Coordinates of C-alpha atoms and ligand atoms in Angstrom, one line a residue:
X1 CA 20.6 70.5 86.9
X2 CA 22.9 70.5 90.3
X3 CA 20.0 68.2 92.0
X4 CA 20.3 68.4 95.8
X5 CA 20.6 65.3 98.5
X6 CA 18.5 66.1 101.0
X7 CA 16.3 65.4 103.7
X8 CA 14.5 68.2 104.8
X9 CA 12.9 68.2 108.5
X10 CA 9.8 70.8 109.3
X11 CA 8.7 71.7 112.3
X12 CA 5.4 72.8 112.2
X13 CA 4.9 71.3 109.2
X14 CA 1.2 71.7 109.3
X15 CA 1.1 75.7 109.7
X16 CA 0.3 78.5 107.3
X17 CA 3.7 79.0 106.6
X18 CA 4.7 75.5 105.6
X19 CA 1.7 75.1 103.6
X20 CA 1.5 78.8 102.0
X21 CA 5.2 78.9 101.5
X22 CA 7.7 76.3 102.2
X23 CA 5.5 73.2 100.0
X24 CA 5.1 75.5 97.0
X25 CA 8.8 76.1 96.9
X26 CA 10.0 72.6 97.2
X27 CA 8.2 71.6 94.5
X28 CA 9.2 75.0 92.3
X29 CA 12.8 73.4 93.1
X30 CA 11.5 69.9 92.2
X31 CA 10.1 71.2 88.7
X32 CA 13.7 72.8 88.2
X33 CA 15.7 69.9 89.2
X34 CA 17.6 71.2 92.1
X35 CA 15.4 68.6 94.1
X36 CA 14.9 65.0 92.0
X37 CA 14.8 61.9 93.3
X38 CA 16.9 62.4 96.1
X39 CA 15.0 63.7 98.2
X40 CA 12.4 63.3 101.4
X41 CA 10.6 65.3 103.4
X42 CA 9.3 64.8 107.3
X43 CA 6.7 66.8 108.0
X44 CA 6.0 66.9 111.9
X45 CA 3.9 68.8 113.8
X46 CA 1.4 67.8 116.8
X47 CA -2.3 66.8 114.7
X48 CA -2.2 62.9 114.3
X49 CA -2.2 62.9 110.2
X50 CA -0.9 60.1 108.5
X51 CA 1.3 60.1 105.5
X52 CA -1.4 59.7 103.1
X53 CA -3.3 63.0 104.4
X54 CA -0.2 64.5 104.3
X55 CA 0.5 64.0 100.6
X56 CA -3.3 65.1 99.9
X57 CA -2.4 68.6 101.9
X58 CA 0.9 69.0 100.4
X59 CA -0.7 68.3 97.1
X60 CA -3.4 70.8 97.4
X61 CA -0.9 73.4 98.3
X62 CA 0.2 73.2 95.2
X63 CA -2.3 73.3 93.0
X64 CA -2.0 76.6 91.6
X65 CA 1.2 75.8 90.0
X66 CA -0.7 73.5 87.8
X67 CA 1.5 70.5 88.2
X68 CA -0.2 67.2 85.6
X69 CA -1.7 64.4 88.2
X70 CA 1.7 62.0 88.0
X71 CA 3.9 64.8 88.5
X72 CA 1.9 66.2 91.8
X73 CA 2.0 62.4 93.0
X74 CA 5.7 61.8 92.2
X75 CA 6.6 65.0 94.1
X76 CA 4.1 64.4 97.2
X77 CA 5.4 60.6 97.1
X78 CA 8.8 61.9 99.2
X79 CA 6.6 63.4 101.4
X80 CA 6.2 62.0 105.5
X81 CA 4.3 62.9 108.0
X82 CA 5.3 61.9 111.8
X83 CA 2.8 63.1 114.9
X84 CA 5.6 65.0 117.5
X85 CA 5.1 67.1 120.6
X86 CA 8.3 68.7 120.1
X87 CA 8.8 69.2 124.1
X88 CA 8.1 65.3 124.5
X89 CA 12.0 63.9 124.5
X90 CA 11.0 60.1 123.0
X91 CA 9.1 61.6 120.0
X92 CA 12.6 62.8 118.7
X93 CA 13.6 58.9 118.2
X94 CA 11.0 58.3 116.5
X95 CA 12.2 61.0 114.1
X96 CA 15.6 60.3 114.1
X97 CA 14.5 56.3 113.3
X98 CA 12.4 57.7 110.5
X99 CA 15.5 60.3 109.5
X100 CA 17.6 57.5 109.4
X101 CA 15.4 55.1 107.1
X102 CA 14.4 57.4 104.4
X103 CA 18.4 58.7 104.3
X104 CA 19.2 55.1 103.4
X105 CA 15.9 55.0 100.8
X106 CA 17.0 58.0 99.2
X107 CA 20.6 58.2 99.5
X108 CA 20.5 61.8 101.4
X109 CA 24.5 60.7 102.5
X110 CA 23.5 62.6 106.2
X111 CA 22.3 65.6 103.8
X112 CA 19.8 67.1 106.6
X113 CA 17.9 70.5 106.3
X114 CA 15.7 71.4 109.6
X115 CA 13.2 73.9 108.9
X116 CA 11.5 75.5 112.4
X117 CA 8.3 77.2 111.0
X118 CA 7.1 77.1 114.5
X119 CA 6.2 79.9 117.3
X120 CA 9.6 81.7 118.5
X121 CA 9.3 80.1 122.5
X122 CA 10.0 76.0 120.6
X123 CA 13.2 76.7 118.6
X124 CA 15.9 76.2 122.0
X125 CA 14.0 72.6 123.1
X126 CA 14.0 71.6 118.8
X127 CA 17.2 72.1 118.8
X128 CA 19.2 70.9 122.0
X129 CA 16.8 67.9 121.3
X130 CA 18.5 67.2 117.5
X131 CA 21.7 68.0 119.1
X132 CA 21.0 65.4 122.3
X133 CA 19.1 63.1 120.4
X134 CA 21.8 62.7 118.0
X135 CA 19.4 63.6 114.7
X136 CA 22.4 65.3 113.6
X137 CA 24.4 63.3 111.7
X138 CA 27.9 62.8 111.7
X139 CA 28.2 62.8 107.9
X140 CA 26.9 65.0 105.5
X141 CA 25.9 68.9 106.0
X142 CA 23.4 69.7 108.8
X143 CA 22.1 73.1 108.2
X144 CA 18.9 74.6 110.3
X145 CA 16.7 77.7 109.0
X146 CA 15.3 79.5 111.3
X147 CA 11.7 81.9 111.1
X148 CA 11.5 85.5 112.4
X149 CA 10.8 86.6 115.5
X150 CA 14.9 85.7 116.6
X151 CA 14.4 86.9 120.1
X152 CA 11.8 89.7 121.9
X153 CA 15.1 91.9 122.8
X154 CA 18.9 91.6 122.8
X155 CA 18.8 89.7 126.1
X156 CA 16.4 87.1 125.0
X157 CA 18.1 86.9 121.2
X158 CA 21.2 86.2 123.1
X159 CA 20.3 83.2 124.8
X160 CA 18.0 81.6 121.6
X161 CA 21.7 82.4 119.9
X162 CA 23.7 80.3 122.6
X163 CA 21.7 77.3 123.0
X164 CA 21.6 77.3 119.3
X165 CA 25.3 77.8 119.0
X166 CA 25.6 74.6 121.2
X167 CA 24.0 72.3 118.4
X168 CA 25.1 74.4 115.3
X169 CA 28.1 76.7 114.3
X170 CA 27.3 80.0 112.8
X171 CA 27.9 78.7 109.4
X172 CA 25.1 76.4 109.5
X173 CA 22.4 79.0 110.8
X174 CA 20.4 80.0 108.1
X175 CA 17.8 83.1 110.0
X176 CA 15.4 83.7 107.2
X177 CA 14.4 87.5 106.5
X178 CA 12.4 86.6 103.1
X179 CA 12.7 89.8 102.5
X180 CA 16.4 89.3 101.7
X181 CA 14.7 86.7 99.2
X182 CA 13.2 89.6 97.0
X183 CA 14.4 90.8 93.7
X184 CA 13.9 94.2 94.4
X185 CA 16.0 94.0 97.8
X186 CA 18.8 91.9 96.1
X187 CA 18.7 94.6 93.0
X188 CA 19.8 97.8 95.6
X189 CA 23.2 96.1 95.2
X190 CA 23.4 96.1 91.6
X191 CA 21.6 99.6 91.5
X192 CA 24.4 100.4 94.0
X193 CA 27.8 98.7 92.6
X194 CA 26.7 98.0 89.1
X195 CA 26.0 101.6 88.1
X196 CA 28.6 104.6 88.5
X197 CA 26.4 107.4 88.4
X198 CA 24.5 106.4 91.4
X199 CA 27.6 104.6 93.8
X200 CA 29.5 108.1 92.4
X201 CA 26.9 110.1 94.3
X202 CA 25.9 107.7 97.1
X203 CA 27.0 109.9 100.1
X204 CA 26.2 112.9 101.9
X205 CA 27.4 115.3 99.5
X206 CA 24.6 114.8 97.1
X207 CA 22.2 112.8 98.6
X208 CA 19.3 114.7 101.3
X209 CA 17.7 111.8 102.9
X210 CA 16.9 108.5 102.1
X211 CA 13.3 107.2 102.7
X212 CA 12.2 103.7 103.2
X213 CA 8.3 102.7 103.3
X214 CA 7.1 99.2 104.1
X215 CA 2.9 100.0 104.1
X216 CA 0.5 97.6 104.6
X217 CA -3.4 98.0 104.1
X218 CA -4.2 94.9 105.6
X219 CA -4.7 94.8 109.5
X220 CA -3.4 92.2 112.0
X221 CA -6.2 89.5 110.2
X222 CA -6.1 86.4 112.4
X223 CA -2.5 87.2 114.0
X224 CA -4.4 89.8 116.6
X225 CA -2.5 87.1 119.4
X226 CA 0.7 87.1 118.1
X227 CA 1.3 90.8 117.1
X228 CA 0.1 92.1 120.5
X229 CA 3.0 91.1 122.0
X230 CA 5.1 92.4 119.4
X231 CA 4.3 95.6 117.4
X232 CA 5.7 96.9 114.4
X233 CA 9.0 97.9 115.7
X234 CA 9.6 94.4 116.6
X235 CA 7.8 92.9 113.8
X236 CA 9.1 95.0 111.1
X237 CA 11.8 97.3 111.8
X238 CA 13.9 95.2 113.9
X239 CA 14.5 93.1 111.1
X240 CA 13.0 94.0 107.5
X241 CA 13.6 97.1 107.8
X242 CA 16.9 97.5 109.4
X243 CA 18.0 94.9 106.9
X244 CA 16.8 97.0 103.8
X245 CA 18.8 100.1 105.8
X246 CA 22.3 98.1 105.8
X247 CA 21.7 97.7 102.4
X248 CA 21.6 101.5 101.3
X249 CA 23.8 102.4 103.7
X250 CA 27.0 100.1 103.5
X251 CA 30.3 100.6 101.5
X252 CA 30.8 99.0 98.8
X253 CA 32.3 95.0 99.2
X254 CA 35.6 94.2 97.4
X255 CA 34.2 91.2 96.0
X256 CA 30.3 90.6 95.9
X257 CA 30.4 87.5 97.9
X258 CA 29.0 86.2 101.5
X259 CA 31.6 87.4 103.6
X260 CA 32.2 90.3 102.3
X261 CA 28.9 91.7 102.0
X262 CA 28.6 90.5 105.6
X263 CA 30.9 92.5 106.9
X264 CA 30.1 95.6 105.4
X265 CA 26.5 95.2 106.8
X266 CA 27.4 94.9 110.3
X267 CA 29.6 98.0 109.9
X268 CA 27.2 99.9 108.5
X269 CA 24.2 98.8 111.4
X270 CA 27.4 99.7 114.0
X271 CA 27.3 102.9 112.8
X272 CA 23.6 103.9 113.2
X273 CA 23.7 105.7 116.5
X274 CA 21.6 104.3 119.4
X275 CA 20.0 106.9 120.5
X276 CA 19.5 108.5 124.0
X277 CA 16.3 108.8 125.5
X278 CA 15.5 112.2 124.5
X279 CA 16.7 111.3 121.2
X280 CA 14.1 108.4 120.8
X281 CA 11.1 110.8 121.8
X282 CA 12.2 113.3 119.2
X283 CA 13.1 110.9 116.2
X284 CA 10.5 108.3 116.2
X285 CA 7.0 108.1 116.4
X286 CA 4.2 105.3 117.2
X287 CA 0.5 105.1 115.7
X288 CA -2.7 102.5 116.6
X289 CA -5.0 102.5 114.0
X290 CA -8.7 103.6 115.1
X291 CA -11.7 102.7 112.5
X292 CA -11.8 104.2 109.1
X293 CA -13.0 104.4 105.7
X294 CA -11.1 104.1 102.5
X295 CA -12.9 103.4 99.0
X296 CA -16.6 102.6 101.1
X297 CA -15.0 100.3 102.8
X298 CA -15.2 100.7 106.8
X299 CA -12.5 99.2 108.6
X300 CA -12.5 98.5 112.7
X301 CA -10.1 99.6 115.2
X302 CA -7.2 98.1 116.0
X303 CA -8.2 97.7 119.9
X304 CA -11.6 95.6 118.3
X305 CA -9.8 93.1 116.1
X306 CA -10.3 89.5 117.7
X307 CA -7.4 88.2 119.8
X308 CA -6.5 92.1 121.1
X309 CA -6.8 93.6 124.6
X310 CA -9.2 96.6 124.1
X311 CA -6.9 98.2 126.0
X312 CA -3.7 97.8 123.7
X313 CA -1.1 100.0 123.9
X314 CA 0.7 97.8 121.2
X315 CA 1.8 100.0 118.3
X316 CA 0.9 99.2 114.7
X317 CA 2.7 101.8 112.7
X318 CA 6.5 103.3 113.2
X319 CA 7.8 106.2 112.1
X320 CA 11.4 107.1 112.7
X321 CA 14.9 109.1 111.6
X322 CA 17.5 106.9 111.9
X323 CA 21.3 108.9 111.9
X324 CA 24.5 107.2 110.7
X325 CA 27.5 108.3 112.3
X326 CA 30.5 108.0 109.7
X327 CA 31.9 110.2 106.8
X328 CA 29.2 108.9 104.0
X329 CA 26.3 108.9 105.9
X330 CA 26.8 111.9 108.3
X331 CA 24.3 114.2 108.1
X332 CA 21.8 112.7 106.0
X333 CA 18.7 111.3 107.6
X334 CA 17.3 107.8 107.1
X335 CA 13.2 107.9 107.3
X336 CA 11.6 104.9 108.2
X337 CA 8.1 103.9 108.4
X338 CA 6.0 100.9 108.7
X339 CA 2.4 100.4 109.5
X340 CA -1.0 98.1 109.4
X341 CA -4.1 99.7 107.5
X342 CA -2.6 102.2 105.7
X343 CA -4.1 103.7 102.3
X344 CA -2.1 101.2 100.4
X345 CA 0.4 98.5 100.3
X346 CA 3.8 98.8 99.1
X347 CA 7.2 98.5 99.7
X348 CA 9.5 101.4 98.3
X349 CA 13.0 102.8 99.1
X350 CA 13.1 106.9 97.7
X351 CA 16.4 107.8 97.9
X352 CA 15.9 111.6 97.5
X353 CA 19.1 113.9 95.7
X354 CA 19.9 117.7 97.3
X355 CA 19.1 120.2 94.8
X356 CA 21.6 122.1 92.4
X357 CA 23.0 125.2 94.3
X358 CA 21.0 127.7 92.4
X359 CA 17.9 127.9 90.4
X360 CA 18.8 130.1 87.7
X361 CA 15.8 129.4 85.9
X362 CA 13.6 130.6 89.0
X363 CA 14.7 134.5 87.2
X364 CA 13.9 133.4 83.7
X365 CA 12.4 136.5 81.8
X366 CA 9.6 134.6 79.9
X367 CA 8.2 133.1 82.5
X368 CA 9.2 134.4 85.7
X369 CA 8.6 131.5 88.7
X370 CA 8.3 132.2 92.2
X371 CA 9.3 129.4 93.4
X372 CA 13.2 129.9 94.1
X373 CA 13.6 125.7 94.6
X374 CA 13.5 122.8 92.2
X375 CA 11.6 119.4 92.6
X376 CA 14.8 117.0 94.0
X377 CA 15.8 114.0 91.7
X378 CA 14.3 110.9 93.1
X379 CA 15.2 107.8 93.0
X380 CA 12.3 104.9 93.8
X381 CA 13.1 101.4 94.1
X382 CA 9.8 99.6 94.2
X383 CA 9.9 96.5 96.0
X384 CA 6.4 95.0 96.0
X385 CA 3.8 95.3 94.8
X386 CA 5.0 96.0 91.7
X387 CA 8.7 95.5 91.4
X388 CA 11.1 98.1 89.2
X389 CA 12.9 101.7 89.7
X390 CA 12.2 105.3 88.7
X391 CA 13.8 108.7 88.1
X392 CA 12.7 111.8 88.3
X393 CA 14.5 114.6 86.8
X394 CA 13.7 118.5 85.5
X395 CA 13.3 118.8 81.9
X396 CA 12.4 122.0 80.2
X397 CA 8.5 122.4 79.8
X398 CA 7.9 122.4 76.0
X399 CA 6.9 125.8 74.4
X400 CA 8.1 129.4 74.7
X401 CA 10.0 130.3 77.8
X402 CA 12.0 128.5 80.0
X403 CA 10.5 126.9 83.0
X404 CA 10.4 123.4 84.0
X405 CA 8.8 120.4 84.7
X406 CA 9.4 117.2 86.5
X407 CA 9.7 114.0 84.2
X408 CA 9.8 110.4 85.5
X409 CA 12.1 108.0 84.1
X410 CA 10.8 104.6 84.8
X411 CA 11.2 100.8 84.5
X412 CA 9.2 98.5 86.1
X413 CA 9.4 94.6 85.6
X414 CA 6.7 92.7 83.4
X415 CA 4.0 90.7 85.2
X416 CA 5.1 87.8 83.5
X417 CA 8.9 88.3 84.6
X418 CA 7.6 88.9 88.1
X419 CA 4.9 85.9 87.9
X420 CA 8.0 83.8 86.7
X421 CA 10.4 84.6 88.7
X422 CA 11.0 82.4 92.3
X423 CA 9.1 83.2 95.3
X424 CA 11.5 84.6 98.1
X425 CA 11.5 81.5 99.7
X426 CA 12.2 79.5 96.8
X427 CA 15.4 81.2 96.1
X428 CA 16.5 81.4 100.0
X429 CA 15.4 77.7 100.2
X430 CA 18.3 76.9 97.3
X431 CA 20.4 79.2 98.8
X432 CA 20.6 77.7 102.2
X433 CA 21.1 74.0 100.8
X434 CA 24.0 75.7 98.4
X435 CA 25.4 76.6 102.1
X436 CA 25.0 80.3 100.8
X437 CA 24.1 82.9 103.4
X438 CA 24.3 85.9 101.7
X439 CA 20.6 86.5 101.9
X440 CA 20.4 85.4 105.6
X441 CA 20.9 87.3 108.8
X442 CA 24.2 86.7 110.8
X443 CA 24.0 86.9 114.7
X444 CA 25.9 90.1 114.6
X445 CA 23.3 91.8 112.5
X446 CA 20.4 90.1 114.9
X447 CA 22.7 91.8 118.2
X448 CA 23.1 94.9 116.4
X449 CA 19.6 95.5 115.4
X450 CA 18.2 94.6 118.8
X451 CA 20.4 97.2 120.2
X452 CA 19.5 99.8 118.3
X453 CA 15.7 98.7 118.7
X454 CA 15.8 97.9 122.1
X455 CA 16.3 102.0 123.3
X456 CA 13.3 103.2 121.7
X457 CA 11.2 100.1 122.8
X458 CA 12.2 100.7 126.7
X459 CA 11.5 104.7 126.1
X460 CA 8.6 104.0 124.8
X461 CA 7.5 101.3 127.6
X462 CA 7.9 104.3 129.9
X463 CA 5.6 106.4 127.8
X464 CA 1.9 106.0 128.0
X465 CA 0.2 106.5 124.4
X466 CA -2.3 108.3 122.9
X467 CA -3.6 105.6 121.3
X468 CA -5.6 105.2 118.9
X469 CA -3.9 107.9 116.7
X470 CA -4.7 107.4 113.1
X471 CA -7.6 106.1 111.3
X472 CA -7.7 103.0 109.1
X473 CA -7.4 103.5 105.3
X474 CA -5.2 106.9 105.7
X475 CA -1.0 106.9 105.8
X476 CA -0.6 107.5 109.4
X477 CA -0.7 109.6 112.4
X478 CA -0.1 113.3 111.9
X479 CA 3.3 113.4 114.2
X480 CA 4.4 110.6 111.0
X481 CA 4.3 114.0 108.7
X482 CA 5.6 116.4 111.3
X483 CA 8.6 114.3 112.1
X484 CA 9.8 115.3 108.1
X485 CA 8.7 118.9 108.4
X486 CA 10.4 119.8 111.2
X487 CA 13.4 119.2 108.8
X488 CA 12.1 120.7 105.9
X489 CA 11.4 117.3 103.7
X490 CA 8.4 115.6 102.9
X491 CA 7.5 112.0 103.0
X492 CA 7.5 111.0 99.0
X493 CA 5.1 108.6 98.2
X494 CA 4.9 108.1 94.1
X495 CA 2.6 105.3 92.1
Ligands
LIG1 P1 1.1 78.3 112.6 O1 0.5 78.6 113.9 O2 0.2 78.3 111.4 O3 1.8 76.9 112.6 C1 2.5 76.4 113.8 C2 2.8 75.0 113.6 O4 3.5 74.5 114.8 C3 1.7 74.0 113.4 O5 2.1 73.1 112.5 C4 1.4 73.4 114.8 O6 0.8 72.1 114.7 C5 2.9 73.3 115.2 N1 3.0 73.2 116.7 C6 2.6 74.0 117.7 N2 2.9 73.6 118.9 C7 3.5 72.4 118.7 C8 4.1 71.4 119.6 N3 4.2 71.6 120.9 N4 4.7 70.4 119.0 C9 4.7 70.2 117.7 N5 4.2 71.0 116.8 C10 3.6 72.1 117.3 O7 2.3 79.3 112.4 P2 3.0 79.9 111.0 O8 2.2 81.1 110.6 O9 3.1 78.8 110.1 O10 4.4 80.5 111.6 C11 5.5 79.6 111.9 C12 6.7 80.5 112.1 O11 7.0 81.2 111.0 C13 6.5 81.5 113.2 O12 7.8 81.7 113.9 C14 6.2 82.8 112.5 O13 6.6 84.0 113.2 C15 7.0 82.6 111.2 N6 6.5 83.3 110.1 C16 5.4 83.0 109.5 C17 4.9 83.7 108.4 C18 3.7 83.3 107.7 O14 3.4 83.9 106.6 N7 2.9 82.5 108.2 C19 5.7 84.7 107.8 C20 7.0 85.0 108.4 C21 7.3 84.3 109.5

């Protein structure tokens, strides 16, 4: 196995993502081999722990991968723990003196990996400190991955991105979307470029609108603080979701390989219109969940969730059309939506066929049907929960006559396959120390999408909701539905 030299930096290395995430990964890439005995780990954050508690955490996090008692202490053993305020200039010699000792234990030849899972407002002092500090080294690769939110707006994104650029070129920026990480995201390109019959009819000649559907049933849970300031057009269509859009929406690469695939993604987001005011107001739509009820379970209000201002006018669900303005695309709306506390969580692209011209079985003689229009083909790409694709097309309906009836082709991946295949941030982990950032967000993308999300945020800012708007447990507020009809479609939403 191609193991990995590395030393591996994280900030906030005693947080909920390190622990929930970023440990369990390192050791899935320990069990295969891409990490061995080359390897350490700093772990910094501000509580005093010592390296021993460390290893006890870091071993408990990954427990559930049922590692045998020598093979949890050999993987925990490269683990290190050093106490850091990160705005306190002497605490980064003290890391670099640590950096520089365990690089010489465990041969890392300058190999260095700095993780920021840390709040947004630390990343510019982290890293104009590694730069001035000299905790890069002058050998080896120095690569730095860096956790959503990048930026509030463009302005803000911009000035992260310069003081960043100052300590590391755009080649060594690795901003995580872990959604790029998931199978299901990665398979749209080989749905796309791998299969003729769909990439044949990818355009706007036979395709009616595409839909895209991140739901979430759960509610902000303990990050009431941190969402408040954001919302879910900053938290999820921003990134996730515009991501996911460049996907569907970009021409086809001429090889399938970083920079190519790069490139087509910014031209794609480049070509999403940014819309005027009056545009905004007519093509998206905000919610705030109000208490509900789904399966006898009662849920509370946004605005009484702990860490919120009663008074929030934050928004917790999106809905939007999004228009593409080149020759594939035009014409064919892109439906977005996002929310907190909806009926049910999933993740699922429906990319939604026009009908043939005529119905000529809507005059059959057997059975005559009144309805002059067909059921479109659809086709779903679950992402998550469950991960797979299905089809739907018109079959005959069996017996005399000559009517028909919808039929669903559909694959969806094993448990097992989907238990055994690597976490998101397994994969992007590897990814970023094979230097590869296909699965990553490039600045441009980051600029592009904070233009485009910028518009509606400022309308919106001058626009006093109605808020709250929807209840908890249902799919959303009513102007969600309305924003489809008034173009004649329907949201599709299949199990
Ligand atoms: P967290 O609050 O659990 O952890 C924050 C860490 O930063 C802790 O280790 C804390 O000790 C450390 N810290 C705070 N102030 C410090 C200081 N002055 N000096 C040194 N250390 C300090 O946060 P989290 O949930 O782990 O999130 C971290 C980042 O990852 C955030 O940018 C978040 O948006 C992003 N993120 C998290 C998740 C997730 O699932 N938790 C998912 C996606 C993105």
């Amino acid at each position: 196995m191609n193991e990995k030299n590395v030393l591996f930096t994280i900030f906030g290395g005693t947080g909920d993502l390190a622990q929930r995430k970023l440990y369990p990964s390192l050791f899935r890439l320990y069990k295969k081999g891409n990490l061995s005995e080359h390897f350490a780990v700093i772990g910094t954050a501000r509580r005093p722990w010592s390296d021993e508690h460390y290893r006890e955490v870091v071993k408990g996090t990954i427990e559930t991968l049922n590692p045998s008692a020598e093979e949890a202490e050999r993987f925990a053993s490269h683990f290190y723990y050093q106490s850091h305020d990160v705005n306190d200039s002497s605490h980064y010699q003290t890391l670099k003196e640590l950096s520089d000792r365990l690089d010489e234990k465990y041969h890392l030849n300058g190999n260095r990996m700095y993780y920021l899972a840390m709040a947004p407002q630390f990343f510019g002092t982290i890293v104009s400190h590694l730069k001035s500090q000299k905790i890069i080294t002058e050998t080896g690769f120095n690569r730095l991955i860096i956790e959503k939110p990048f930026g509030s707006d463009f302005h803000s994104a911009f000035e992260l991105n310069e003081k960043i650029r100052q300590a590391f070129p755009e080649d060594d920026i690795f901003r995580i979307d872990h959604y790029l990480g998931k199978e299901m995201i990665q398979n749209i390109s080989a749905i796309r470029f791998a299969n003729n019959i769909f990439e044949s009819q990818w355009n706007n000649r036979y395709i009616d609108n595409i839909q895209i559907t991140f739901g979430e049933s759960l509610g902000v849970e303990d990050r009431g603080g941190y969402y408040d300031h954001s919302g879910a057009l900053k938290d999820m269509v921003q990134n996730h979701i515009l991501q996911v859009l460049a996907l569907l929406a970009m021409e086809p690469p001429v090889a399938f390989s970083e920079k190519e695939i790069r490139s087509e993604k910014i031209k794609a987001l480049k070509a999403i219109r940014i819309y005027e005011k009056k545009e905004v107001l007519e093509n998206f739509v905000r919610g705030q969940y109000a208490a509900g009820q789904l399966d006898d379970q009662t849920f509370k209000g946004y605005r009484e969730e702990d860490n919120v201002d009663p008074q929030s006018t934050t928004e917790t669900f999106v809905a939007g059309k999004f228009t593409i303005d080149n020759f594939r695309w035009s014409g064919v709306p892109f439906y977005v939506r996002t929310g907190k506390r909806l009926t049910e969580k999933g993740t699922r692209i429906n990319i939604v066929f026009k009908q043939v011209p005529v119905n000529v079985f809507k005059t059959s003689i057997d059975e005559p049907c009144n309805d002059p229009t067909l059921p479109p083909n659809v086709l779903t790409i679950y992402i998550q929960p469950t991960e797979g694709f299905s089809f739907t097309l018109n079959g005959k309906k069996v017996g005399q006559g000559f009517a028909t009836d919808p039929i669903k082709l559909e694959y969806r991946n094993s448990a097992e396959m989907v238990e055994n295949s690597p976490e998101a941030y397994e994969k992007l982990m590897l990814d970023a120390l094979n230097g590869d950032s296909t699965n990553f967000s490039h600045w441009e993308e980051v600029a592009q999408s904070w233009h485009i999300v910028d518009v509606i945020r400022q309308v919106w800012d001058q626009v006093q909701p109605d808020f709250p708007n929807y209840k908890a447990g249902s799919m959303g507020p009513e102007a969600a539905f309305e924003l489809l009809e008034k173009d004649g479609f329907e949201w599709i939403w299949q199990p």
